[in-house]
Coordinates of C-alpha atoms and ligand atoms in Angstrom, one line a residue:
X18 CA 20.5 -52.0 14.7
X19 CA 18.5 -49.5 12.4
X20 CA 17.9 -47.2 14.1
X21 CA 21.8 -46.9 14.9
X22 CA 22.7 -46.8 11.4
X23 CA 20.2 -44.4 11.0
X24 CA 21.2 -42.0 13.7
X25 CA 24.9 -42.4 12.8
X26 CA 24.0 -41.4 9.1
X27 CA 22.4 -38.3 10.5
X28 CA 25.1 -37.4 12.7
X29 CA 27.5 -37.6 9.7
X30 CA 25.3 -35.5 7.5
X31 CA 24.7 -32.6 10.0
X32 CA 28.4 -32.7 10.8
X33 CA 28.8 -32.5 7.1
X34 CA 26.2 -29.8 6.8
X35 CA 27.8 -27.4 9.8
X36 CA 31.5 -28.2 8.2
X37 CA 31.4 -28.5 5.5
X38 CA 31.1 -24.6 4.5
X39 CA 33.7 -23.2 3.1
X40 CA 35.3 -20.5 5.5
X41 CA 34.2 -17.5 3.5
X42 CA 30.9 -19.2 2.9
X43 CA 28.5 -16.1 4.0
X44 CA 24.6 -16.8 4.4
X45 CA 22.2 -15.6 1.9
X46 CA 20.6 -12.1 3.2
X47 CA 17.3 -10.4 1.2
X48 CA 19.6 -7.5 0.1
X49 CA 22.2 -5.4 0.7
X50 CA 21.3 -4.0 4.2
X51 CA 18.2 -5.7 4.5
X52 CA 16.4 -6.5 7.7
X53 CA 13.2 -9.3 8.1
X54 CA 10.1 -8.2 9.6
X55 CA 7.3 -10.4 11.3
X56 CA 3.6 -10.2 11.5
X57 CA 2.7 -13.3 13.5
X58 CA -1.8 -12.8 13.9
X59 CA -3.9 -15.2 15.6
X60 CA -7.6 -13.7 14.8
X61 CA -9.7 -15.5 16.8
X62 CA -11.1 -15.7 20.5
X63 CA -12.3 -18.3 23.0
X64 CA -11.5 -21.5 24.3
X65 CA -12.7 -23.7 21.0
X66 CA -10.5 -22.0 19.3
X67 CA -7.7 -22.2 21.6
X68 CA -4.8 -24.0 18.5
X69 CA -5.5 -20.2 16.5
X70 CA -3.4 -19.1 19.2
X71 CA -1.0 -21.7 20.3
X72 CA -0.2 -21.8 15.9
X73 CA 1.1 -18.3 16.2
X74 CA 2.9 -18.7 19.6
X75 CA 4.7 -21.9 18.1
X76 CA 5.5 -19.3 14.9
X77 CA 6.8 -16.6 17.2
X78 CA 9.5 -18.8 18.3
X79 CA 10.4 -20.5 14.6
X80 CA 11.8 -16.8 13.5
X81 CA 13.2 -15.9 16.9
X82 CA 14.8 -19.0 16.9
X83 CA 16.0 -18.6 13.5
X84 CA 17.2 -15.4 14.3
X85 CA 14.8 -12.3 13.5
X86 CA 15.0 -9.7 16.4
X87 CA 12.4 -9.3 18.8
X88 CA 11.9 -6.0 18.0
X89 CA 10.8 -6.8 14.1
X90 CA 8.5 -9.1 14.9
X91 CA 4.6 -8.1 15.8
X92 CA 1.9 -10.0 17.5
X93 CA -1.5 -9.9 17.8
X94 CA -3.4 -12.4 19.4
X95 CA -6.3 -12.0 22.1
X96 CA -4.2 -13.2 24.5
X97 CA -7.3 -15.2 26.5
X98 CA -6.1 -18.7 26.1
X99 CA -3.0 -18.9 28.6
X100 CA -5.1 -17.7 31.5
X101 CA -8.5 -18.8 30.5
X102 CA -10.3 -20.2 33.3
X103 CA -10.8 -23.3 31.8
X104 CA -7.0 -23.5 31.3
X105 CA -5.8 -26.3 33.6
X106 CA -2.4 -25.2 32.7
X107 CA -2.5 -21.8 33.8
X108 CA -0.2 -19.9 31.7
X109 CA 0.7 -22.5 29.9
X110 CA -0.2 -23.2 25.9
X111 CA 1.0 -26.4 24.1
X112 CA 0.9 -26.8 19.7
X113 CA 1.4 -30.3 20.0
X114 CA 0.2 -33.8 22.3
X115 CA 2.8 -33.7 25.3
X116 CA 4.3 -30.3 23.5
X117 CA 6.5 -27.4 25.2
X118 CA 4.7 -24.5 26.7
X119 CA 4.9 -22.1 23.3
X120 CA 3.2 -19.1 25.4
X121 CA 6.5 -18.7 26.9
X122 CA 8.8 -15.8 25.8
X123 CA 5.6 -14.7 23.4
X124 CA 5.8 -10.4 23.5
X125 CA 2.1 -9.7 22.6
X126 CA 1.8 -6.1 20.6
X127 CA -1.5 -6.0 20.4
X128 CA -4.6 -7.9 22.5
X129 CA -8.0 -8.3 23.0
X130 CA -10.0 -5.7 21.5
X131 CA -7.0 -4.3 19.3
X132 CA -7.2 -7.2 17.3
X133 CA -9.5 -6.2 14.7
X134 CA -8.8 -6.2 10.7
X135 CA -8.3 -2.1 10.7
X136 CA -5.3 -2.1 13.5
X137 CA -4.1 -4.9 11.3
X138 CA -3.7 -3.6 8.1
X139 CA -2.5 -0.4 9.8
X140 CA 0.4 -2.3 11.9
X141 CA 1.2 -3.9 8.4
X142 CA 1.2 -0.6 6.1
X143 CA 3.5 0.9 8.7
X144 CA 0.8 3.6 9.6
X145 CA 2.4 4.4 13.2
X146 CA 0.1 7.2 14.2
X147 CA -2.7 5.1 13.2
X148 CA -2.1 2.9 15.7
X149 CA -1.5 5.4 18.8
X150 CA -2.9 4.3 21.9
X151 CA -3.2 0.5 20.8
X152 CA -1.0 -2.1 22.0
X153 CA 2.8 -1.2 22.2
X154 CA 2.0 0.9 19.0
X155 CA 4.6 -1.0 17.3
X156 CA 4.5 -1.2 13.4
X157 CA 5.8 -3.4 10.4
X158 CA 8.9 -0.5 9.7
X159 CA 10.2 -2.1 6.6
X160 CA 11.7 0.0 4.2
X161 CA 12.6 -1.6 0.5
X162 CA 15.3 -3.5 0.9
X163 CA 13.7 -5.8 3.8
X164 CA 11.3 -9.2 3.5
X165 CA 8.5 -9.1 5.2
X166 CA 6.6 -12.4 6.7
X167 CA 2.9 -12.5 7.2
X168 CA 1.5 -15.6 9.6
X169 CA -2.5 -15.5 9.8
X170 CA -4.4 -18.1 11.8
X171 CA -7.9 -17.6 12.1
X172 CA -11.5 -18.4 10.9
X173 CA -12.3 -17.7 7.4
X174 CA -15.0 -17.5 4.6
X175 CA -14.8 -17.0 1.0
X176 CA -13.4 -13.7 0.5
X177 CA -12.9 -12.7 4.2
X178 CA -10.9 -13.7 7.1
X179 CA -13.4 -12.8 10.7
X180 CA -11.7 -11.1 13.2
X181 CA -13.4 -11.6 16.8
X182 CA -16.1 -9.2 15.7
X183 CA -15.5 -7.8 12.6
X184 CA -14.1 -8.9 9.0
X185 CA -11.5 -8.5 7.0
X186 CA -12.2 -8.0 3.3
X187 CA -10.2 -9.9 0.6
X188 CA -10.4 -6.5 -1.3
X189 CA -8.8 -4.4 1.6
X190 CA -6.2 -7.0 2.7
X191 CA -4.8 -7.0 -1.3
X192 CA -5.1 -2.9 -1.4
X193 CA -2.8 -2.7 1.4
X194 CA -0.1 -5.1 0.5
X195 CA -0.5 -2.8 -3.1
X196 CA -0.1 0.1 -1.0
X197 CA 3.0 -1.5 0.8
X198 CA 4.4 -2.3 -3.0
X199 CA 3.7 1.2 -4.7
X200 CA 5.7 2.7 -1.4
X201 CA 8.6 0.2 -1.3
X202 CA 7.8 -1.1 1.6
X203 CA 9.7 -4.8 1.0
X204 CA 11.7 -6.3 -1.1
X205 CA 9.6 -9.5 -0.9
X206 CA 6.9 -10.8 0.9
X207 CA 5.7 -14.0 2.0
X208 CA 2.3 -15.0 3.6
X209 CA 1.2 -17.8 5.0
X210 CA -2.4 -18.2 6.3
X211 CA -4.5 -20.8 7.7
X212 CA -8.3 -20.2 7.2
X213 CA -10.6 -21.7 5.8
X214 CA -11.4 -21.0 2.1
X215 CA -8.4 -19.3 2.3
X216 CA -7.4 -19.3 -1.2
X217 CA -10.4 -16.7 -1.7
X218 CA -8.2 -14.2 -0.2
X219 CA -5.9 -13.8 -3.0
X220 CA -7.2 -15.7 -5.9
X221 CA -8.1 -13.0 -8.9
X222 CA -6.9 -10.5 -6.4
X223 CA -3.1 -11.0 -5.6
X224 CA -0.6 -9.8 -8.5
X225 CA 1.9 -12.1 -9.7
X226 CA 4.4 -9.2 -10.6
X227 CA 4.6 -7.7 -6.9
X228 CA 7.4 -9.8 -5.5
X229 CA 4.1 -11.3 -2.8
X230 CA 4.0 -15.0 -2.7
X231 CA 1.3 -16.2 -0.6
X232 CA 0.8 -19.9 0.6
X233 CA -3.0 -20.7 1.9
X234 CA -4.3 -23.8 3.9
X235 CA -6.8 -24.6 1.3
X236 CA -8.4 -23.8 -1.9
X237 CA -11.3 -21.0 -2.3
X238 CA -13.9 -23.2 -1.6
X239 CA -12.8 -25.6 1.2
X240 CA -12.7 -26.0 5.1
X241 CA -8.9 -25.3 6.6
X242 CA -8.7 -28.8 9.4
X243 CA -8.0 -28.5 13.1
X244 CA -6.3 -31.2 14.8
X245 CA -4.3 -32.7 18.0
X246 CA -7.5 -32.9 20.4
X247 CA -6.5 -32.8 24.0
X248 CA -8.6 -34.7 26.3
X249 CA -7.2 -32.7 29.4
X250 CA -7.4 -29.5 28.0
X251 CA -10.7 -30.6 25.9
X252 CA -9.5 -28.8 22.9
X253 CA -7.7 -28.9 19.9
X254 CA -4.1 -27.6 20.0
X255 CA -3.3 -27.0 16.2
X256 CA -4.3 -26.6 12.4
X257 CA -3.0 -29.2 10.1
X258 CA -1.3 -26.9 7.4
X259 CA 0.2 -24.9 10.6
X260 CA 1.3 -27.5 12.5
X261 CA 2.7 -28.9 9.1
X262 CA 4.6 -26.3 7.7
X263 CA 6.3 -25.6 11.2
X264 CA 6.9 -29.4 12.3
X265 CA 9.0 -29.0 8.6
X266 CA 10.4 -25.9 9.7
X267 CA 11.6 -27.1 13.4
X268 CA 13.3 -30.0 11.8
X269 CA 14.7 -28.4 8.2
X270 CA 17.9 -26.1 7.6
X271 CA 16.1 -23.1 6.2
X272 CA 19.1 -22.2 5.0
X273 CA 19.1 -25.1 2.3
X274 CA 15.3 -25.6 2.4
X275 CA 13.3 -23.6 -0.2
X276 CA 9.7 -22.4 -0.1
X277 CA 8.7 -25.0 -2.8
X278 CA 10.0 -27.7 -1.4
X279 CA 8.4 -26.8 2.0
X280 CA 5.3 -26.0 -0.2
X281 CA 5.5 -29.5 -1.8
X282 CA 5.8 -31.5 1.8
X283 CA 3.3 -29.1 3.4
X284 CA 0.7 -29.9 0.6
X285 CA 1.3 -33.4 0.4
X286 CA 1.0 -33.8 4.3
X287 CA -2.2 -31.3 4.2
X288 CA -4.8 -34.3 2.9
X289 CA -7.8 -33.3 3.9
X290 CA -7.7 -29.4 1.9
X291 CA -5.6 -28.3 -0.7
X292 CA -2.7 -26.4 0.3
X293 CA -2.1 -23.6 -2.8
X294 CA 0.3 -21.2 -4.3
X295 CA -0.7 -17.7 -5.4
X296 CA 1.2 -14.2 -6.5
X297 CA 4.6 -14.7 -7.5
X298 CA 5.7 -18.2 -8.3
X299 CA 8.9 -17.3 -8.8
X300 CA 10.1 -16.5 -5.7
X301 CA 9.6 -20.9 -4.6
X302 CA 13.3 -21.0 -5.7
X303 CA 14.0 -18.8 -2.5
X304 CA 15.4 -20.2 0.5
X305 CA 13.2 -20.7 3.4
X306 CA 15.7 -18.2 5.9
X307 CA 15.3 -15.2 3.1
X308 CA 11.2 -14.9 5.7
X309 CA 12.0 -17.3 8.6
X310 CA 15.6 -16.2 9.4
X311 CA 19.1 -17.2 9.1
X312 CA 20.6 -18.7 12.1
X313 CA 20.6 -22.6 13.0
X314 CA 18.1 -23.4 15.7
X315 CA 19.0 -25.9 18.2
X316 CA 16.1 -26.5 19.5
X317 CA 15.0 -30.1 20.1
X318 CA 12.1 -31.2 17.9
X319 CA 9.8 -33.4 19.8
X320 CA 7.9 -36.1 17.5
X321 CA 4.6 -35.5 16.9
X322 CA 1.7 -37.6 15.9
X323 CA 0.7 -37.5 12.1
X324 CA -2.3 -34.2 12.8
X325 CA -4.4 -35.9 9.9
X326 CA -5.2 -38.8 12.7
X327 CA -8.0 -36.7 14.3
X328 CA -8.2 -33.5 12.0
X329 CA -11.9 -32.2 11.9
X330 CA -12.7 -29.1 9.3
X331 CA -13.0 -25.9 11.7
X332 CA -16.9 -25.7 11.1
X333 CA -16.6 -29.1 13.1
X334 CA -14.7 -28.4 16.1
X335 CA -17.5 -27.2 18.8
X336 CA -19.3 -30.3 18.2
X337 CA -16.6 -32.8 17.9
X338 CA -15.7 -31.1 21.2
X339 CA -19.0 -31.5 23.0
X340 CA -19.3 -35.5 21.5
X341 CA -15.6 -36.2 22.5
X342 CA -16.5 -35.4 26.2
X343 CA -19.5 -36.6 26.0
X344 CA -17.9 -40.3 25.0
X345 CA -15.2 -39.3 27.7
X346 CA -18.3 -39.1 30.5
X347 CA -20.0 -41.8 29.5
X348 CA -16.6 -44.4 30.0
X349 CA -16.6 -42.6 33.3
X350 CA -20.2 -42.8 34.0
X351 CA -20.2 -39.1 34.8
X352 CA -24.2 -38.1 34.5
X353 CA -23.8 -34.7 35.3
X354 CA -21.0 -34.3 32.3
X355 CA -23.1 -35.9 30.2
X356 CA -25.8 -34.1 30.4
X357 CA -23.7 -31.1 30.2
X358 CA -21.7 -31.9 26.8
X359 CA -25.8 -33.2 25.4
X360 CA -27.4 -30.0 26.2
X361 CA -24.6 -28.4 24.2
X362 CA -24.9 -31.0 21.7
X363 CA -28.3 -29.8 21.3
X364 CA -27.9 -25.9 21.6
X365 CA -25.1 -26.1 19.0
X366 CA -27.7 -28.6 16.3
X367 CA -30.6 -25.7 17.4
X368 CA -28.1 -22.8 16.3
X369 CA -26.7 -24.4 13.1
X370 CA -30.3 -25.7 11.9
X371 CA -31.6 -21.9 12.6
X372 CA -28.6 -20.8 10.0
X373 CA -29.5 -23.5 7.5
X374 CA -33.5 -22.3 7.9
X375 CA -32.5 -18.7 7.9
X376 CA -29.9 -19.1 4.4
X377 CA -32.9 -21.3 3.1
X378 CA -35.1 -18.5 3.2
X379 CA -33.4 -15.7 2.0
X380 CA -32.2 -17.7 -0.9
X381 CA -36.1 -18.1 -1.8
X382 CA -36.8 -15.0 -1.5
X383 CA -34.5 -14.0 -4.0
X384 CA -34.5 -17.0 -6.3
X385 CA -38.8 -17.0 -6.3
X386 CA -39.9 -19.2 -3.7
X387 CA -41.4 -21.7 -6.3
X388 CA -37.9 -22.1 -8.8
X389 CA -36.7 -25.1 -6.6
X390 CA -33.8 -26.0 -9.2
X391 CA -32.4 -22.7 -8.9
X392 CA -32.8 -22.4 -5.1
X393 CA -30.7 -25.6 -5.1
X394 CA -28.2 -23.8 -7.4
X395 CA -27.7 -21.1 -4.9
X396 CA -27.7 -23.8 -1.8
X397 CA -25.0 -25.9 -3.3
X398 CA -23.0 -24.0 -5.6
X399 CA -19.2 -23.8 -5.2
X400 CA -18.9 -20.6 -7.2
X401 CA -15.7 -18.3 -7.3
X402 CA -15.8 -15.0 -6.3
X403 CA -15.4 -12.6 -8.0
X404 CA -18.0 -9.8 -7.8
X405 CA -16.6 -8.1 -4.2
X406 CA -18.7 -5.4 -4.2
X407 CA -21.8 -7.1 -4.1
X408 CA -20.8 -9.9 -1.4
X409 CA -18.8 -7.4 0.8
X410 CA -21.9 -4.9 1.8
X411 CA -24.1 -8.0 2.3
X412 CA -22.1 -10.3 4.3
X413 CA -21.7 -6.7 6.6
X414 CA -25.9 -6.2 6.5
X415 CA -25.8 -9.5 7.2
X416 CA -24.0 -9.8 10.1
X417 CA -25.7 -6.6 11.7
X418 CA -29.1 -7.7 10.4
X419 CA -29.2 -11.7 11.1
X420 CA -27.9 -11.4 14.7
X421 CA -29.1 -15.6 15.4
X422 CA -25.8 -16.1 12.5
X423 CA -23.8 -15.3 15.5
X424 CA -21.5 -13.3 12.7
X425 CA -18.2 -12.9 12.3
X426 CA -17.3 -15.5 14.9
X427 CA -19.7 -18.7 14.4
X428 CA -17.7 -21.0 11.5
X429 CA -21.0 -22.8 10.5
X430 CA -22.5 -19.6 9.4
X431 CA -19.5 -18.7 8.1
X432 CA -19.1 -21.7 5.8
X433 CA -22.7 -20.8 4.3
X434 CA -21.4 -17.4 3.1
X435 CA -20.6 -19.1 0.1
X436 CA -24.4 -18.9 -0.7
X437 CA -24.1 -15.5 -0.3
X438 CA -20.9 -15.6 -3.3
X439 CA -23.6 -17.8 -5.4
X440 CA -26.5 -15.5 -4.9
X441 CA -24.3 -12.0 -6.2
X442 CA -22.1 -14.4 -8.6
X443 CA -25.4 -14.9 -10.3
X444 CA -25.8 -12.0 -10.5
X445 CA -28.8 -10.9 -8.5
X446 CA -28.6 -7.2 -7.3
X447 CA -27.3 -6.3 -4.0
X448 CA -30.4 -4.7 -3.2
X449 CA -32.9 -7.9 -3.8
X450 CA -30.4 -9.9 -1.3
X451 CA -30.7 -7.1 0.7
X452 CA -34.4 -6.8 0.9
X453 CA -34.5 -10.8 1.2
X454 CA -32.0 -10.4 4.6
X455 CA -34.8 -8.3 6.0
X456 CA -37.7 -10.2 5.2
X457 CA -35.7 -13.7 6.1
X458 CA -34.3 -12.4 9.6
X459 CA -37.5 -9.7 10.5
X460 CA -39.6 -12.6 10.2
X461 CA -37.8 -13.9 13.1
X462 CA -38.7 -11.4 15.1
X463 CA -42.1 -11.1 14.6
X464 CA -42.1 -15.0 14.9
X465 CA -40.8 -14.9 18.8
X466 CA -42.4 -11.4 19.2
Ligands
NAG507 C1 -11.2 -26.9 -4.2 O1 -11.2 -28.3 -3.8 C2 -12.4 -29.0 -4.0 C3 -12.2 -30.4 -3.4 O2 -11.2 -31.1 -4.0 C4 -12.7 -29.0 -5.5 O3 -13.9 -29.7 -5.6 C5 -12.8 -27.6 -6.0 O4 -13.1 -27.6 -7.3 C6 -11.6 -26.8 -5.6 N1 -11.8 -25.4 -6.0 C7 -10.9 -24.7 -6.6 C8 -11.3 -23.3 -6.9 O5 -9.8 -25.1 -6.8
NAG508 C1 -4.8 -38.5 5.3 O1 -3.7 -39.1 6.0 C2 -4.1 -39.9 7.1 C3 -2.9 -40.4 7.8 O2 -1.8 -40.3 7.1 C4 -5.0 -41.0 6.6 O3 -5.4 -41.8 7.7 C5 -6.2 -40.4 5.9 O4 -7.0 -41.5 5.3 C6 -5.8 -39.5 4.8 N1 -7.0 -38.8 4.3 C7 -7.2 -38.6 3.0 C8 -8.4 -37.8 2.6 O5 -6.4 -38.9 2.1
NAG509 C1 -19.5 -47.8 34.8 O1 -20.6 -48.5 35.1 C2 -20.6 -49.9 34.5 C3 -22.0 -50.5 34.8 O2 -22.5 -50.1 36.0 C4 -19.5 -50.7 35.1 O3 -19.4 -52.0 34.6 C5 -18.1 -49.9 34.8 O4 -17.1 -50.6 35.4 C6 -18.2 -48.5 35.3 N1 -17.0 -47.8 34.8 C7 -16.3 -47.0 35.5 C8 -15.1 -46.3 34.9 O5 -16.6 -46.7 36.7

């Protein structure tokens, strides 16, 4: 009996909704001639990571449903989920438990090793002969009257986002979109991006007078969550602020929804990390279809299961994997796949208590290896960042120097970057981190010499 009256209220307010427009009523359009561009990125690589992927797949077909042209919208993603070998579903990639195929329809511009943080920002500046021989070649071509949407899924760290093997600087990302402003290259600009620490990207870095709004999964300092394990595909298959915002978006009129209110759901849905707001608060008031497009999308919206039910923070995921299976054998009494899922049990505890050992000691080498209080000060700190040009060159020496880190693609050694933003927020020079990286990871070698 409820669920009728419900249903018949809905019909009546959608009828309303699709009726009840006056006949000149004409949609809202970012200017006078303007078009809307997409840049749809899914940074990572590898089966763990398969929901980085299926996130931007699911995005592709929010603004072509909504109607943004194929040809403005870009995607780069390493393409090696839909046919991975370990892909029961062979061509086939789901967002969602029981969820559509989202792989389908997806026109990839740019895969495997041309997704890397310089074709990026190059395919988002517009720089078409940069970009020659890559991909399709395609480019963001938006001139000033157009909006320009930015979709990033990926791992993170403070101040960076890690491409499959290199990274991209907060600094670099926020000189190219004030590039793209001082050459009127959009009208506005919205970002959303799903890593973690993600707010590190653009806090103290993006203007709030450049018409840029950007909406981040979390705060500078905390893990973005993965969720939706499969147990077939013995992965997750989403990101909790991704899978939020777009659930919202399948089911909303984006032509009446506006960014704050989908901000406002979004963040209150998001429990675990704290969705944020940074640039230019003012454009919330804007209507959802001014970035996503303006045309009605029939598409039926499947229910999904609340993604906070299993969400793990991204460092987690390759273990929570391994102990998921390894519960799974052991209802089945598999041996062999228990074994299996242990031994990586154990490899993955081996790797992360290497990275803990290896941070450990270059923070006492730097902080005196007798100052205990201030070693703990450099272990635990949450400091912002702020002082880019120390961090930047050392999280790149560290990457080519401490190769056990497993840098830029290992989230565990990621997440302890941010003793690296405590060491040069301190500020201890460049060069004594520098010199500590050397003694910290050449003592390795001569260790297993
Ligand atoms: C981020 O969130 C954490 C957890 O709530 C909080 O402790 C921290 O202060 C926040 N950091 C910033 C920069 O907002
Ligand atoms: C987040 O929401 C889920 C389900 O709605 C709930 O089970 C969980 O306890 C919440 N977590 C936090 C940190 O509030
Ligand atoms: C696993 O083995 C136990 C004990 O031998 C048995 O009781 C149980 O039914 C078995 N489960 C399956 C799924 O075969």
């Amino acid at each position: 009996m409820a669920s009728k009256m419900l249903s018949t209220v809905c019909v009546g307010l959608l009828i309303t909704v699709t009726f009840g427009l006056p006949s000149d009523f004409k949609l809202p359009q970012p200017k006078e001639n303007g078009k809307q561009w997409a840049l749809l990125v899914a940074g990572s690589n590898g089966w763990y990571n398969y929901r980085h992927q299926a996130d931007i797949c699911h995005a592709y077909h929010i603004v072509r449903s909504h109607g943004i042209p194929a040809e403005q919208i870009i995607v780069m993603m390493f393409d090696d989920i839909a046919y991975n070998k370990q892909n029961p579903n062979q061509g086939e990639i789901i967002n969602q438990p029981g969820g559509e195929n989202v792989y389908k329809g997806v026109a990839i511009d740019y895969r495997g090793k041309d997704v890397n943080p310089k074709t990026f920002l190059n395919v988002l500046q517009g720089n078409e002969e940069d970009v020659k021989g890559q991909g399709t070649g395609r480019v963001i071509k938006s001139a000033s009257n157009d909006n320009v949407f930015v979709n990033f899924v990926d791992h993170g760290a403070p101040g960076l986002i890690a491409f499959p093997t290199e990274f991209l600087h907060a600094v670099d990302l926020n000189i190219a979109l004030d590039h793209m402003h001082d050459n009127n290259q959009y009208h506005q600009l919205l970002f959303y991006l799903e890593t973690c620490e993600s707010g590190s990207m653009f806090s103290s870095l993006l203007r709030k007078d450049y018409n840029i709004l950007a909406m981040t999964a979390a705060n500078s300092t905390q893990s973005s969550y993965a969720c939706y394990f499969d147990k077939t595909l013995e992965t997750y298959l989403g990101d909790v602020f991704s899978v939020n915002w777009m659930q919202n978006s399948d089911k909303s009129n984006l032509n009446s929804e506006t960014i704050d209110k989908q901000f406002h759901i979004v963040r209150k849905e998001t429990n675990q990390s704290h969705v944020m707001e940074f640039g230019d608060l003012t454009m919330n008031k804007l209507m959802l279809s001014a970035f996503l497009g303006y045309e009605q999308d029939n598409h039926i919206v499947l229910n999904a299961p609340n993604p906070n039910l299993d969400a793990v923070p991204s460092e987690d995921v390759e273990i929570m994997v391994e102990r998921k299976l390894y519960t799974m054998a052991k209802e089945n009494n598999d041996t062999a796949k228990m074994d299996e899922s242990w031994a990586k049990i154990t490899d993955i505890t081996r790797k992360r208590e290497k990275t803990d050992n290896t941070m450990k000691q270059i923070i006492s080498f730097v902080a005196g290896d007798r100052n205990f209080q201030e070693q703990n000060a450099m272990l635990m700190g949450e400091n912002d960042l702020f002082k880019h040009d120390c961090y930047g060159p050392v999280v790149e020496y560290l990457k080519d120097t401490c190769r056990d880190l497993d840098l830029p693609s290992n989230r565990y050694s990621l997440k302890h970057l941010r003793m690296v933003v405590n060491l040069c927020e301190r500020p201890y020079s460049k060069d004594a981190i520098f010199s500590a990286i050397d003694k910290a990871c050449g003592l390795d070698i001569i260790t297993f010499a």
